[in-house]
């Protein structure tokens, strides 16, 4: 019986955690959890913003590539326009117009088959189609068009070119603006000639 009594520890020596120790441990754990959650939420925000920027850039690149391809193969001596409109004849002789639709905040294209003697900038285009998705809004779009020079013998002295500058944001969150600029030179080696 003596061995049994001496092997047990008295109750005073088997202490647990006090209330203050538990409160301090919960406070430290909560502080660490808040710091980790803050870092994680900042990471998620940055990643979403980065994905949004990539979508806008891809959308703009696609639209500008379509425009660049048509300008590149268009007749450089027909390039005219204002800061928000571009007019020219494409390789098929069709009048083409690109514009910044400020109401819909988009880059739009229209094409009309008109007689060769008509000026593309003076015709009324029936409908414009947007070149960017609904998620992308075009804030600013500027065209600078310089027509090719043609000598009296109808030979090109220099190629025409168009410079396009565009700034766009996301329609969902407009916290970041993506800006792209492109200059395109016509590769047509002959001018567009209207009948005499």
CSV table of N, CA, C and O in Angstrom, one decimal, residues 51-66 105-107 130-138 166 168-171 178 180:
chain,number,residue,atom,x,y,z
A,51,UNK,N,-4.7,39.5,-64.0
A,51,UNK,CA,-5.5,38.7,-65.0
A,51,UNK,C,-6.4,39.7,-65.8
A,51,UNK,O,-6.5,39.6,-67.0
A,52,UNK,N,-7.0,40.7,-65.1
A,52,UNK,CA,-7.8,41.7,-65.8
A,52,UNK,C,-7.0,42.5,-66.8
A,52,UNK,O,-7.5,42.7,-68.0
A,53,UNK,N,-5.8,42.9,-66.5
A,53,UNK,CA,-4.9,43.6,-67.4
A,53,UNK,C,-4.6,42.8,-68.6
A,53,UNK,O,-4.5,43.2,-69.7
A,54,UNK,N,-4.3,41.5,-68.4
A,54,UNK,CA,-4.0,40.6,-69.5
A,54,UNK,C,-5.1,40.4,-70.4
A,54,UNK,O,-4.9,40.4,-71.6
A,55,UNK,N,-6.4,40.4,-69.9
A,55,UNK,CA,-7.5,40.3,-70.8
A,55,UNK,C,-7.7,41.5,-71.6
A,55,UNK,O,-8.0,41.4,-72.8
A,56,UNK,N,-7.5,42.7,-71.0
A,56,UNK,CA,-7.7,44.0,-71.7
A,56,UNK,C,-6.6,44.0,-72.8
A,56,UNK,O,-6.8,44.4,-74.0
A,57,UNK,N,-5.3,43.7,-72.5
A,57,UNK,CA,-4.2,43.7,-73.4
A,57,UNK,C,-4.5,42.7,-74.6
A,57,UNK,O,-4.3,43.1,-75.8
A,58,UNK,N,-5.0,41.6,-74.3
A,58,UNK,CA,-5.3,40.6,-75.4
A,58,UNK,C,-6.4,41.1,-76.3
A,58,UNK,O,-6.3,41.0,-77.5
A,59,UNK,N,-7.4,41.7,-75.7
A,59,UNK,CA,-8.5,42.2,-76.4
A,59,UNK,C,-8.0,43.4,-77.3
A,59,UNK,O,-8.4,43.4,-78.5
A,60,UNK,N,-7.2,44.3,-76.8
A,60,UNK,CA,-6.7,45.4,-77.6
A,60,UNK,C,-5.8,44.9,-78.7
A,60,UNK,O,-5.8,45.4,-79.8
A,61,UNK,N,-4.9,43.9,-78.4
A,61,UNK,CA,-4.0,43.4,-79.4
A,61,UNK,C,-4.8,42.8,-80.6
A,61,UNK,O,-4.4,43.0,-81.7
A,62,UNK,N,-5.8,42.0,-80.2
A,62,UNK,CA,-6.6,41.4,-81.3
A,62,UNK,C,-7.3,42.5,-82.2
A,62,UNK,O,-7.2,42.4,-83.4
A,63,UNK,N,-7.9,43.5,-81.6
A,63,UNK,CA,-8.5,44.6,-82.3
A,63,UNK,C,-7.5,45.3,-83.2
A,63,UNK,O,-7.8,45.6,-84.4
A,64,UNK,N,-6.4,45.7,-82.6
A,64,UNK,CA,-5.4,46.4,-83.3
A,64,UNK,C,-4.7,45.6,-84.4
A,64,UNK,O,-4.4,46.1,-85.5
A,65,UNK,N,-4.6,44.3,-84.2
A,65,UNK,CA,-4.1,43.4,-85.3
A,65,UNK,C,-5.0,43.4,-86.5
A,65,UNK,O,-4.6,43.4,-87.6
A,66,UNK,N,-6.3,43.3,-86.2
A,66,UNK,CA,-7.3,43.4,-87.4
A,66,UNK,C,-7.2,44.7,-88.1
A,66,UNK,O,-7.1,44.8,-89.3
A,105,UNK,N,-18.2,53.5,-76.0
A,105,UNK,CA,-16.8,53.4,-75.5
A,105,UNK,C,-16.1,52.1,-76.1
A,105,UNK,O,-15.7,51.3,-75.4
A,106,UNK,N,-16.1,52.1,-77.5
A,106,UNK,CA,-15.6,51.0,-78.2
A,106,UNK,C,-14.8,51.4,-79.4
A,106,UNK,O,-15.0,52.6,-79.9
A,107,UNK,N,-14.0,50.5,-80.0
A,107,UNK,CA,-13.4,50.7,-81.3
A,107,UNK,C,-14.3,50.0,-82.3
A,107,UNK,O,-14.5,48.8,-82.1
A,130,UNK,N,-18.4,46.6,-83.3
A,130,UNK,CA,-17.3,46.7,-82.3
A,130,UNK,C,-16.2,45.7,-82.5
A,130,UNK,O,-16.5,44.5,-82.8
A,131,UNK,N,-15.0,46.0,-82.3
A,131,UNK,CA,-13.9,45.1,-82.4
A,131,UNK,C,-13.4,44.6,-81.1
A,131,UNK,O,-12.5,43.8,-81.0
A,132,UNK,N,-13.9,45.2,-80.0
A,132,UNK,CA,-13.5,44.7,-78.7
A,132,UNK,C,-14.6,44.1,-77.9
A,132,UNK,O,-15.8,44.3,-78.3
A,133,UNK,N,-14.3,43.3,-76.9
A,133,UNK,CA,-15.4,42.6,-76.2
A,133,UNK,C,-16.2,43.6,-75.3
A,133,UNK,O,-15.8,44.7,-75.1
A,134,UNK,N,-17.3,43.1,-74.7
A,134,UNK,CA,-18.1,43.9,-73.9
A,134,UNK,C,-17.4,44.3,-72.6
A,134,UNK,O,-17.8,45.2,-71.9
A,135,UNK,N,-16.4,43.5,-72.2
A,135,UNK,CA,-15.7,43.8,-70.9
A,135,UNK,C,-14.7,44.9,-71.0
A,135,UNK,O,-14.2,45.4,-70.0
A,136,UNK,N,-14.3,45.3,-72.2
A,136,UNK,CA,-13.3,46.3,-72.4
A,136,UNK,C,-13.9,47.6,-72.9
A,136,UNK,O,-14.7,47.6,-73.8
A,137,UNK,N,-13.6,48.7,-72.3
A,137,UNK,CA,-14.1,50.0,-72.7
A,137,UNK,C,-12.9,50.8,-73.2
A,137,UNK,O,-11.9,50.9,-72.5
A,138,UNK,N,-13.1,51.5,-74.3
A,138,UNK,CA,-12.0,52.3,-74.9
A,138,UNK,C,-12.2,53.7,-74.3
A,138,UNK,O,-13.2,54.4,-74.6
A,166,UNK,N,-4.3,54.0,-78.2
A,166,UNK,CA,-5.5,53.7,-77.6
A,166,UNK,C,-5.3,53.4,-76.1
A,166,UNK,O,-4.2,52.9,-75.7
A,168,UNK,N,-7.4,51.9,-72.7
A,168,UNK,CA,-8.6,51.1,-72.3
A,168,UNK,C,-8.6,50.7,-70.9
A,168,UNK,O,-7.5,50.5,-70.3
A,169,UNK,N,-9.8,50.5,-70.3
A,169,UNK,CA,-10.0,49.9,-69.0
A,169,UNK,C,-11.0,48.8,-69.0
A,169,UNK,O,-11.7,48.7,-70.0
A,170,UNK,N,-11.1,48.1,-67.9
A,170,UNK,CA,-12.2,47.1,-67.8
A,170,UNK,C,-13.5,47.8,-67.4
A,170,UNK,O,-13.5,48.7,-66.6
A,171,UNK,N,-14.6,47.3,-68.0
A,171,UNK,CA,-15.9,47.8,-67.6
A,171,UNK,C,-16.3,47.4,-66.2
A,171,UNK,O,-17.0,48.1,-65.5
A,178,UNK,N,-4.8,50.4,-69.6
A,178,UNK,CA,-3.8,49.8,-70.5
A,178,UNK,C,-3.7,50.7,-71.7
A,178,UNK,O,-4.8,51.0,-72.3
A,180,UNK,N,-1.9,51.3,-75.5
A,180,UNK,CA,-1.1,50.7,-76.6
A,180,UNK,C,-1.0,51.7,-77.7
A,180,UNK,O,-1.9,52.5,-77.9
